[in-house]
Amino acid sequence: MGNQSTMGGSHSQPALPTDLNAVRAKYVEERNKRVRAEGVAQFVAVEGALDHLMDDPFVPERVSRNPQTAEVDVVVVGAGHCGLLAAVRLKQAGIDNIRIIDGAADFGGTWYWNRYPGIRCDVDAYIYMPLLEEVGYVPTEKYASGTEIFRNAQRIGATFGLYDKALFQTHVDLARWDEEIQRWTVSTNRGDKITARFVIFGLGPLNRPKLPGIPGLTSFKGHMFHTSRWDYNYTGGSSEKPESEMVKLCDKRVAIVGTGCTGIQCAPRVAEFAKHLYVFQRTPSAVAERANRPTNPEWESSLAAGWQKRRSDNFDRVMQGLPEDEDLVNDGWTEMRELMAAAWAGTVGETKEAQAGAQRAEAIDLEMMNRIRTRVDLIVEDHATAERLKPWYNRLCKRPTFSDHYLQMFNRPNVDLVDTNGHGVECIEERGLIVDGKLYEVDCIIFASGFEVGTDYSRRGDIKIIGRNGITLSEKWSGGMKTLYGYLSSGYPNCFHMGAFLQNAAFGNFTAVFDRQASRIAEIIVRLNEAGAKTIEASAAGEDAWVAAVRESYHASEPFLAQCTPGYYNGEGKTTDGILYEQYNGGVTRFEEIVQKWIDDGLSGAVVR
Ligand code: NDP
């Protein structure tokens, strides 16, 4: 990171509040600045005049091929971690006649598209990267780069012989259930027509880029792109080596809009090369220490069979505050274990224990957030900049972030923080961006503005899913999702859903969640085959009961989310639009017990024919 100082804050540190009432008042004040009447509608989809921003910059050529007609057992839609794991677990269960379809040109999903410089997964790589023991690989660092994770996705595809089953650069337009033949027909933009007994959708929770609906967005005459389609042609460097030099930026004034997990990872790399970087901030991230490190060879050689699952299960339990003798991952996430446990205890009703839990959570939270705010003072030299970089909300209101480069970056002479005081960029015009009436002229705008959340499920996948009665899934779910444990929906036989925020429980390490889903789907299909059954779907009653359980678990978390600063967790302030609304908030372990019991009890709540 060049010669940036790491602990450069030399100004005297202002005292941070320890009085809970004062902190609560400050949080409300900061929240109120940010809440917008439009809620999630403040963002615009990347379509129409902006459609080109969705183009694949990594493999611009579309491989030509003839349309396929095939009859298979399973079509898996999506070749990210969900799709890959589904394919692997199906294959291991003896179900080999499958197709995996994805718009990208390779496996990887998130890690195919997101190749921005500085990209890393902020979850321990030894648990995040799936199937490490199966493919015989150990990550080179505790927090792996995006390239290393993408390579692992390719490794999984190659090891399990999945490339022959994949249709890449192919978009599924329509999946329609045909009651007469008891099959799905899957149609693509390449003219393919594939019939399948089962379909599995692994569309990913955050797959469709969004842009802030800033007035004048399309009037900008310079260059612009979204972080999930990084334009290395423009910046220099390469997607193969995102750590390489972006020399073409040396005479460029660059704006980055957005300071979430993505913004804080890519901005320091841009700062190293750009003539000038303006970081446009609406809400500061809470940035804790990262402390990445290379894999210790001795530790690596000590790993005994089954190590990855043990480590992953340990993480899940530690993160839920469940008793464990040791904390194997031991990092900034598990450091939050006490906070999680207390917050958890605080959501289980009106009891004295719940009140005590909530109070304890608030006290731990204040201590943690004060540490994070103090860290800003210790690192950032300019006092005014440091003040603007301090986050004023609870630790769990937004996705926690970690970096040992982001705050340090503001000590560089070529970097300016443009704080919008919670209001966002005012407007964009031909030459640049306007905040508080002042024009910041730039050559390029990079949007680190995240992904669609809370929009219609089929829209995010851009797929029409038509069930038994000719009703699209979008129509059925127009008043909210309706599933049985997130897997099945009534009226959509043999159609499984995978991923997060689908009325299932996903928390902490998502790939472990996806792997459990994949294994269970494979197990269910095998059971159906053994029983000679043709179809499975949710019963209307089973689905209603599960939706009620999801809502009940959500209501317990609602008061906390409602007081949070706006973001995608809480639907930009309207909690029922938030990602956590469609989450079973009773805990991953509890959820898995429920699903296991469901399977063991013969899939009650589902209709098997
Ligand atoms: P986010 O949605 O988290 O962040 C979007 C950013 O854009 C926010 O800082 C937001 O500000 C800002 N923004 C929105 N509108 C405006 C506006 N009008 N003016 C100025 N700023 C604006 O997207 P990310 O891509 O950062 O992250 C999305 C998710 O992807 C993460 O939460 C995480 O789940 C995942 N991710 C995971 C990583 C990992 O290491 N595992 C790394 C990167 C991403 P505001 O906060 O005020 O809304």
XYZ file of C-alpha atoms and ligand atoms in Angstrom:
657
model
C 0.000 0.000 0.000
C 2.662 2.466 -1.016
C 4.036 4.464 1.851
C 0.767 5.220 3.592
C 1.065 5.476 7.304
C -1.037 2.944 9.146
C -1.528 4.780 12.407
C -1.264 8.325 11.285
C -3.922 10.112 13.324
C -1.898 12.673 15.211
C -4.719 15.005 16.314
C -6.015 14.735 19.835
C -8.838 12.275 20.089
C -12.229 13.677 20.957
C -13.988 11.922 23.820
C -16.519 9.392 22.634
C -19.916 9.167 24.311
C -20.434 6.547 26.965
C -23.901 7.682 27.989
C -26.413 5.367 26.333
C -29.126 8.009 26.116
C -26.810 10.403 24.296
C -25.750 7.638 21.915
C -29.334 6.614 21.230
C -30.212 10.232 20.445
C -27.233 10.538 18.097
C -28.187 7.317 16.294
C -31.758 8.561 15.797
C -30.517 11.928 14.511
C -28.160 10.259 12.011
C -30.829 7.779 10.942
C -33.411 10.486 10.347
C -31.062 12.299 7.975
C -30.925 9.219 5.782
C -34.462 7.858 5.704
C -36.100 8.597 2.366
C -39.753 8.342 1.551
C -38.953 6.381 -1.635
C -37.286 3.567 0.347
C -35.893 0.907 -1.990
C -37.413 2.771 -4.959
C -34.607 5.344 -4.691
C -32.421 2.953 -6.707
C -32.669 2.416 -10.434
C -32.247 -0.855 -12.262
C -29.362 -1.206 -14.668
C -31.481 -1.441 -17.802
C -32.695 0.633 -20.755
C -30.145 3.368 -21.534
C -27.894 1.866 -18.849
C -28.152 -1.700 -20.152
C -24.583 -1.692 -21.511
C -23.325 -1.474 -17.923
C -24.438 -5.108 -17.525
C -22.261 -6.359 -20.407
C -19.620 -8.937 -19.569
C -16.282 -7.076 -19.711
C -14.289 -10.254 -19.085
C -15.343 -12.363 -22.063
C -16.899 -9.889 -24.495
C -17.160 -12.479 -27.288
C -20.253 -14.643 -27.247
C -19.316 -18.212 -28.123
C -21.504 -19.377 -30.974
C -23.275 -22.704 -30.595
C -26.387 -24.465 -31.822
C -29.510 -24.529 -29.693
C -29.808 -27.661 -27.563
C -32.803 -29.892 -27.150
C -32.397 -32.340 -24.312
C -34.257 -34.355 -21.724
C -32.525 -34.399 -18.383
C -33.256 -35.214 -14.762
C -32.378 -31.811 -13.373
C -31.761 -28.315 -14.698
C -29.771 -26.177 -12.283
C -30.199 -22.471 -12.955
C -27.152 -20.526 -11.780
C -23.512 -21.654 -11.723
C -22.364 -19.813 -8.635
C -21.723 -21.558 -5.354
C -25.371 -22.676 -5.070
C -25.461 -24.203 -8.541
C -22.015 -25.762 -8.221
C -22.830 -27.370 -4.885
C -26.195 -28.596 -6.160
C -24.497 -30.225 -9.141
C -21.809 -31.836 -6.985
C -24.233 -33.227 -4.410
C -26.570 -34.516 -7.148
C -23.675 -36.196 -8.860
C -22.525 -37.814 -5.636
C -26.088 -39.085 -5.168
C -25.919 -40.745 -8.581
C -27.950 -38.112 -10.452
C -25.725 -37.260 -13.361
C -28.054 -36.351 -16.200
C -28.163 -32.620 -15.505
C -27.579 -29.225 -17.093
C -26.246 -26.142 -15.332
C -27.149 -22.885 -17.008
C -25.669 -19.446 -16.362
C -25.320 -16.125 -18.153
C -21.648 -15.890 -17.206
C -18.926 -17.577 -19.245
C -17.749 -19.806 -16.387
C -18.544 -21.077 -12.923
C -18.250 -18.704 -9.977
C -21.409 -16.540 -9.865
C -20.547 -13.612 -7.583
C -16.872 -14.416 -8.033
C -17.191 -14.521 -11.784
C -18.704 -11.052 -11.970
C -17.034 -9.273 -9.088
C -13.393 -8.918 -10.046
C -12.781 -5.406 -8.818
C -9.267 -4.641 -7.565
C -8.806 -5.429 -3.896
C -11.638 -7.976 -3.875
C -11.474 -10.509 -1.060
C -13.961 -12.505 0.876
C -14.149 -11.176 4.392
C -15.072 -14.611 5.768
C -12.308 -17.065 6.767
C -11.316 -18.734 3.460
C -10.802 -22.121 5.116
C -14.547 -22.336 5.680
C -15.837 -20.047 2.914
C -14.286 -21.821 -0.074
C -16.371 -24.973 -0.480
C -15.235 -28.565 -0.918
C -11.595 -27.860 -0.117
C -10.862 -31.384 1.030
C -12.671 -32.875 -1.958
C -10.625 -30.843 -4.443
C -7.387 -31.093 -2.435
C -6.753 -27.407 -1.949
C -5.910 -25.153 0.976
C -6.258 -21.379 0.473
C -3.041 -19.398 0.535
C -4.371 -16.735 2.920
C -6.920 -16.489 5.720
C -9.023 -14.076 3.622
C -8.706 -15.194 0.028
C -8.675 -12.895 -2.972
C -11.590 -13.002 -5.393
C -9.293 -14.570 -7.981
C -8.414 -17.442 -5.656
C -12.096 -18.049 -4.915
C -13.008 -17.914 -8.608
C -10.219 -20.409 -9.352
C -11.646 -22.708 -6.688
C -15.056 -22.557 -8.348
C -13.376 -23.574 -11.618
C -11.477 -26.307 -9.753
C -14.764 -27.704 -8.404
C -16.253 -27.640 -11.903
C -13.236 -29.507 -13.336
C -12.839 -31.997 -10.462
C -16.456 -33.073 -10.631
C -16.688 -33.122 -14.421
C -19.261 -30.342 -14.539
C -17.986 -28.360 -17.519
C -19.600 -30.828 -19.939
C -22.934 -30.222 -18.272
C -22.775 -26.449 -18.313
C -24.390 -24.037 -20.747
C -22.604 -20.747 -20.188
C -23.360 -17.328 -21.669
C -26.920 -18.561 -21.654
C -29.831 -16.934 -19.945
C -32.895 -18.874 -18.860
C -35.910 -16.834 -19.961
C -38.675 -19.208 -19.019
C -39.255 -22.305 -16.942
C -42.746 -23.758 -17.397
C -44.268 -26.785 -15.683
C -46.113 -29.071 -18.076
C -48.681 -31.007 -16.077
C -49.316 -33.463 -18.872
C -45.777 -34.765 -19.133
C -44.925 -33.891 -15.500
C -41.818 -32.069 -16.629
C -40.380 -28.602 -16.647
C -39.528 -27.036 -19.983
C -36.662 -24.619 -19.694
C -36.174 -22.130 -22.552
C -33.145 -19.924 -23.000
C -32.056 -16.900 -24.989
C -29.968 -19.301 -27.127
C -33.058 -21.126 -28.349
C -32.455 -24.154 -26.082
C -35.441 -26.254 -25.033
C -34.584 -28.573 -22.192
C -37.115 -30.716 -20.412
C -36.363 -31.771 -16.884
C -38.043 -33.624 -14.029
C -36.635 -31.137 -11.543
C -35.418 -27.566 -11.619
C -33.202 -26.005 -8.986
C -32.859 -22.247 -8.839
C -29.665 -20.884 -7.306
C -29.984 -17.293 -8.410
C -27.981 -15.666 -5.625
C -29.322 -13.081 -3.212
C -27.273 -10.158 -4.527
C -26.833 -10.761 -8.222
C -28.444 -7.823 -9.988
C -26.455 -4.574 -9.788
C -28.358 -1.424 -8.872
C -27.521 2.254 -9.209
C -28.555 5.171 -7.052
C -31.358 7.102 -8.749
C -29.305 10.300 -8.802
C -30.870 12.968 -11.046
C -28.831 13.402 -14.233
C -27.272 9.937 -13.974
C -27.285 9.391 -17.734
C -26.076 12.884 -18.613
C -22.490 12.228 -17.487
C -20.140 12.475 -20.488
C -17.195 10.662 -18.920
C -16.808 6.949 -18.344
C -18.806 4.980 -15.802
C -19.210 1.410 -14.636
C -20.440 -0.697 -11.707
C -17.950 -2.555 -9.515
C -19.427 -5.906 -10.561
C -18.349 -5.246 -14.167
C -14.911 -3.717 -13.533
C -13.578 -2.151 -16.715
C -9.877 -3.070 -16.772
C -9.714 -1.831 -20.374
C -10.286 1.625 -18.967
C -8.296 1.413 -15.724
C -5.426 -0.777 -16.887
C -4.500 -3.904 -14.978
C -6.251 -7.167 -15.512
C -9.087 -9.206 -14.132
C -6.748 -12.186 -14.051
C -4.523 -10.291 -11.665
C -6.645 -7.688 -9.935
C -3.618 -6.774 -7.849
C -1.855 -5.645 -11.029
C -1.199 -2.024 -11.880
C -4.026 0.192 -13.095
C -1.623 2.525 -14.850
C -4.222 3.991 -17.176
C -5.692 5.820 -14.190
C -2.557 7.916 -13.663
C -4.049 10.973 -15.403
C -7.650 10.346 -14.335
C -9.871 11.946 -11.741
C -12.037 9.160 -10.412
C -15.187 9.160 -8.292
C -16.284 6.143 -6.286
C -19.903 6.309 -5.148
C -20.610 3.982 -2.249
C -18.676 3.025 0.851
C -20.092 -0.399 1.717
C -18.124 -3.688 1.735
C -17.252 -3.272 -1.944
C -16.348 0.425 -1.863
C -13.967 0.011 1.052
C -12.157 -2.833 -0.722
C -11.669 -1.240 -4.142
C -11.080 2.411 -3.192
C -7.579 1.931 -1.698
C -6.402 0.191 -4.873
C -7.794 2.948 -7.082
C -6.158 5.534 -4.835
C -2.767 3.997 -5.531
C -3.057 4.739 -9.248
C -5.562 7.530 -9.887
C -4.437 11.102 -10.308
C -7.191 11.985 -7.876
C -9.857 9.961 -6.109
C -13.064 11.377 -4.652
C -14.899 8.965 -2.365
C -18.579 9.920 -2.162
C -20.015 8.809 1.141
C -23.593 8.726 2.355
C -23.164 6.514 5.411
C -19.735 5.626 6.776
C -18.994 1.929 7.097
C -17.957 0.588 10.483
C -14.479 -0.620 9.549
C -12.721 -2.981 11.934
C -9.210 -4.390 11.725
C -8.640 -7.147 9.145
C -5.265 -8.729 9.968
C -5.083 -11.000 6.938
C -2.211 -13.471 6.938
C -0.696 -16.191 4.775
C -1.536 -19.785 5.549
C 0.858 -21.283 8.042
C 2.455 -24.368 6.396
C 2.730 -26.165 9.733
C -0.936 -25.639 10.442
C -1.747 -26.785 6.913
C 0.185 -30.012 7.315
C -1.521 -30.678 10.639
C -5.013 -30.749 9.108
C -6.759 -34.096 9.591
C -9.584 -35.464 7.441
C -12.884 -33.718 8.093
C -11.166 -30.512 9.212
C -13.201 -28.167 7.020
C -16.594 -29.308 8.267
C -15.403 -29.230 11.880
C -14.147 -25.696 11.440
C -17.307 -24.581 9.652
C -19.673 -26.153 12.202
C -17.637 -24.591 14.990
C -17.990 -21.169 13.340
C -21.765 -21.571 12.970
C -22.187 -22.426 16.624
C -19.791 -19.781 17.910
C -21.578 -17.137 15.848
C -24.894 -18.097 17.414
C -23.424 -17.950 20.903
C -23.854 -21.704 21.341
C -21.430 -23.491 23.674
C -18.148 -24.570 22.035
C -14.847 -25.369 23.744
C -12.795 -23.323 21.318
C -13.175 -20.706 18.616
C -11.352 -22.175 15.619
C -11.847 -19.225 13.261
C -11.116 -16.625 15.902
C -11.486 -13.365 13.982
C -13.467 -10.153 13.704
C -16.667 -12.108 13.121
C -16.376 -14.458 16.062
C -15.298 -11.500 18.178
C -18.954 -10.491 17.856
C -20.118 -13.736 19.473
C -21.050 -12.117 22.766
C -22.937 -9.369 20.998
C -24.778 -11.949 18.893
C -25.677 -14.048 21.921
C -26.949 -11.043 23.858
C -28.827 -9.626 20.872
C -30.338 -13.043 20.319
C -31.454 -13.323 23.934
C -32.958 -9.871 23.569
C -35.358 -10.936 20.825
C -37.177 -13.797 22.439
C -40.157 -12.050 23.937
C -41.114 -9.734 26.720
C -39.455 -11.703 29.481
C -36.983 -10.337 32.032
C -34.255 -12.416 30.362
C -35.046 -10.808 27.031
C -34.835 -7.337 28.535
C -31.531 -8.189 30.179
C -30.259 -9.577 26.865
C -31.250 -6.443 24.985
C -29.561 -4.227 27.573
C -26.419 -6.290 27.501
C -26.359 -6.252 23.693
C -26.611 -2.471 23.716
C -23.741 -2.137 26.176
C -21.466 -4.504 24.206
C -22.440 -2.762 20.988
C -21.540 0.655 22.357
C -18.169 -0.588 23.482
C -17.493 -2.161 20.058
C -18.647 0.843 18.070
C -16.633 3.186 20.276
C -13.565 1.071 19.525
C -14.293 1.371 15.822
C -14.765 5.128 16.114
C -11.541 5.429 18.106
C -9.759 3.465 15.377
C -10.758 6.183 12.901
C -9.107 8.800 15.101
C -5.991 6.709 15.474
C -5.563 6.236 11.737
C -6.935 9.275 9.911
C -4.702 12.333 10.227
C -7.143 15.052 9.232
C -9.516 15.699 12.104
C -12.505 16.816 10.004
C -12.162 13.793 7.720
C -11.915 11.481 10.727
C -15.120 12.913 12.194
C -16.984 12.285 8.930
C -15.746 8.719 8.730
C -17.230 7.756 12.093
C -20.262 5.473 11.906
C -23.204 6.259 14.185
C -25.392 3.169 14.323
C -25.380 -0.266 15.931
C -22.763 -2.762 14.793
C -25.339 -5.184 13.347
C -27.383 -2.578 11.452
C -25.159 -2.890 8.399
C -22.890 -5.571 7.097
C -19.745 -5.291 9.269
C -16.633 -4.438 7.275
C -12.936 -5.041 7.832
C -9.944 -3.362 6.241
C -6.382 -2.382 7.027
C -6.181 -0.136 3.963
C -9.395 1.877 3.706
C -9.096 4.424 6.519
C -5.344 4.727 5.874
C -6.126 5.746 2.292
C -7.543 9.091 3.460
C -4.033 10.155 4.512
C -2.971 10.244 0.880
C -2.746 13.657 -0.773
C -4.611 12.444 -3.876
C -7.723 11.278 -1.989
C -10.691 13.340 -0.809
C -13.679 12.178 1.136
C -16.823 13.876 -0.124
C -19.285 13.379 2.677
C -22.876 13.999 1.670
C -24.075 14.358 5.262
C -26.379 11.396 4.826
C -28.177 12.826 1.802
C -26.334 11.129 -1.062
C -24.997 12.659 -4.239
C -27.297 15.548 -5.191
C -27.078 15.216 -8.946
C -24.829 14.274 -11.814
C -24.153 16.452 -14.825
C -21.964 16.223 -17.929
C -18.737 16.963 -16.100
C -19.178 15.280 -12.762
C -21.078 15.028 -9.495
C -22.654 17.707 -7.367
C -22.807 17.676 -3.573
C -23.962 20.620 -1.535
C -24.025 22.740 -4.687
C -20.367 22.051 -5.474
C -19.320 20.335 -8.715
C -16.629 17.660 -8.520
C -15.300 17.261 -12.043
C -14.192 13.735 -12.829
C -13.251 11.541 -15.777
C -14.810 8.390 -14.427
C -17.533 7.361 -11.987
C -17.366 3.932 -10.387
C -20.568 2.829 -8.710
C -19.977 0.668 -5.641
C -23.689 0.946 -5.037
C -24.628 -2.659 -4.399
C -27.278 -4.999 -5.653
C -31.035 -5.236 -5.857
C -32.575 -6.481 -2.663
C -36.221 -6.841 -1.831
C -37.260 -6.595 -5.468
C -39.272 -9.363 -7.044
C -37.447 -12.722 -6.952
C -38.080 -13.625 -10.603
C -37.092 -10.123 -11.657
C -33.728 -10.457 -9.911
C -33.161 -13.629 -11.896
C -34.939 -12.093 -14.910
C -36.779 -15.407 -15.349
C -40.415 -16.247 -15.770
C -41.298 -19.307 -13.693
C -44.735 -20.665 -14.534
C -46.281 -23.339 -12.335
C -49.083 -25.857 -12.630
C -51.949 -23.409 -12.934
C -50.250 -21.067 -15.378
C -49.462 -18.635 -12.584
C -46.018 -17.049 -12.539
C -44.035 -17.248 -9.349
C -43.930 -13.435 -9.345
C -47.719 -13.346 -9.278
C -47.884 -15.933 -6.552
C -45.297 -14.129 -4.420
C -46.586 -10.630 -5.145
C -47.812 -10.297 -1.553
C -44.635 -11.854 -0.116
C -42.804 -15.128 -0.576
C -44.616 -18.359 0.183
C -42.425 -21.375 0.690
C -41.975 -24.492 2.712
C -38.636 -23.999 4.496
C -37.441 -21.909 1.555
C -37.127 -25.010 -0.619
C -40.534 -25.522 -2.222
C -43.646 -23.587 -3.128
C -47.121 -24.968 -3.719
C -48.211 -25.047 -7.361
C -44.577 -25.436 -8.501
C -43.892 -29.181 -8.423
C -40.315 -30.441 -8.446
C -38.997 -26.894 -8.248
C -36.386 -26.233 -5.555
C -34.930 -22.924 -4.466
C -31.502 -22.410 -2.993
C -29.785 -19.379 -1.563
C -30.298 -16.889 1.213
C -33.213 -14.735 2.316
C -35.743 -17.154 0.885
C -37.533 -17.913 4.141
C -34.613 -20.074 5.163
C -31.859 -19.293 7.641
C -28.612 -18.016 6.220
C -26.133 -16.440 8.522
C -22.366 -16.138 8.835
C -20.834 -18.462 6.290
C -23.253 -18.696 3.375
C -21.438 -21.405 1.425
C -21.953 -23.844 4.309
C -25.662 -22.998 4.186
C -25.763 -23.582 0.432
C -23.984 -26.901 0.796
C -26.533 -28.132 3.325
C -29.309 -27.061 0.955
C -27.656 -28.888 -1.939
C -27.236 -32.089 0.077
C -30.821 -32.004 1.277
C -32.228 -31.456 -2.216
C -30.167 -34.390 -3.529
C -31.368 -36.496 -0.595
C -35.012 -35.602 -1.238
C -34.756 -36.466 -4.935
C -33.151 -39.815 -4.107
C -35.930 -40.554 -1.606
C -38.595 -39.697 -4.171
C -36.934 -41.979 -6.699
C -36.686 -44.820 -4.199
C -40.367 -44.414 -3.341
C -41.312 -44.318 -7.008
C -42.854 -40.881 -6.482
C -43.096 -38.485 -9.407
C -43.541 -35.083 -7.830
C -43.080 -33.068 -4.676
C -44.340 -29.613 -3.843
C -45.344 -27.689 -0.758
C -48.885 -28.203 0.454
C -50.817 -24.963 0.851
C -51.262 -25.664 4.572
C -47.596 -26.572 5.089
C -46.541 -23.414 3.324
C -48.926 -21.207 5.306
C -47.644 -22.647 8.567
C -44.028 -21.994 7.578
C -44.721 -18.445 6.389
C -46.373 -17.799 9.772
C -43.288 -19.158 11.573
C -41.002 -16.951 9.482
C -43.102 -13.887 10.227
C -43.178 -14.642 13.923
C -39.401 -15.015 14.028
C -39.082 -11.777 12.076
C -41.304 -9.798 14.446
C -38.834 -10.437 17.240
C -36.074 -8.703 15.239
C -38.286 -5.930 13.898
C -37.790 -3.356 16.691
C -34.017 -3.583 16.311
C -34.137 -3.249 12.514
C -36.622 -0.399 12.685
C -34.221 1.804 14.660
C -31.276 1.045 12.362
C -29.803 3.439 9.876
C -31.285 2.667 6.432
C -29.691 -0.002 4.293
C -30.603 -3.194 2.528
C -30.926 -5.122 5.803
C -33.943 -3.040 6.758
C -35.388 -2.125 3.357
C -33.883 1.384 3.461
C -35.957 2.081 6.549
C -39.090 0.180 5.537
C -38.322 -3.073 7.284
C -40.755 -5.262 5.343
C -38.798 -4.455 2.153
C -35.560 -5.527 3.809
C -33.598 -8.664 3.166
C -34.186 -9.944 6.688
C -37.976 -9.899 6.258
C -37.759 -13.106 4.256
C -35.368 -14.784 6.658
C -36.139 -17.298 9.385
C -34.638 -15.446 12.312
C -34.777 -18.337 14.760
C -31.134 -19.291 14.122
C -29.341 -21.536 11.653
C -29.015 -24.462 14.047
C -32.696 -24.359 14.987
C -33.639 -24.088 11.308
C -31.521 -27.091 10.378
C -33.160 -29.123 13.151
C -36.592 -28.208 11.785
C -35.650 -29.193 8.233
C -33.998 -32.435 9.341
C -37.111 -33.385 11.304
C -39.203 -32.580 8.237
C -37.152 -34.968 6.124
C -37.000 -37.664 8.814
C -40.759 -37.467 9.358
C -41.410 -38.219 5.695
C -41.643 -34.667 4.318
C -44.861 -33.727 6.084
C -46.180 -30.386 4.853
C -45.260 -31.349 1.319
C -47.420 -33.174 -1.194
C -45.622 -36.178 -2.662
C -47.342 -37.969 -5.526
P -24.010 -1.929 -0.402
O -25.441 -1.974 -0.787
O -23.614 -2.514 0.880
O -23.436 -0.464 -0.431
C -23.871 0.485 -1.365
C -23.217 1.796 -1.058
O -23.719 2.789 -1.957
C -23.550 2.284 0.346
O -22.410 2.853 0.908
C -24.632 3.319 0.074
O -24.771 4.278 1.097
C -24.096 3.928 -1.195
N -25.113 4.743 -1.856
C -26.351 4.370 -2.240
N -27.007 5.409 -2.773
C -26.185 6.454 -2.730
C -26.294 7.810 -3.135
N -27.433 8.282 -3.679
N -25.241 8.624 -2.949
C -24.101 8.144 -2.381
N -23.940 6.871 -1.968
C -24.971 6.039 -2.152
O -23.215 -2.645 -1.628
P -21.808 -3.393 -1.628
O -21.552 -3.790 -3.034
O -20.796 -2.625 -0.914
O -22.073 -4.696 -0.766
C -23.199 -5.505 -1.026
C -23.055 -6.804 -0.276
O -22.177 -7.666 -0.989
C -22.424 -6.720 1.100
O -23.289 -6.297 2.082
C -21.983 -8.137 1.303
O -23.061 -8.943 1.686
C -21.513 -8.509 -0.082
N -20.051 -8.287 -0.159
C -19.294 -9.164 0.549
C -17.950 -9.040 0.556
C -17.168 -10.017 1.341
O -16.013 -9.768 1.602
N -17.739 -11.153 1.748
C -17.241 -7.963 -0.163
C -18.146 -7.096 -0.894
C -19.496 -7.259 -0.863
P -25.744 3.992 2.356
O -24.960 3.101 3.261
O -26.039 5.303 2.902
O -26.961 3.298 1.816
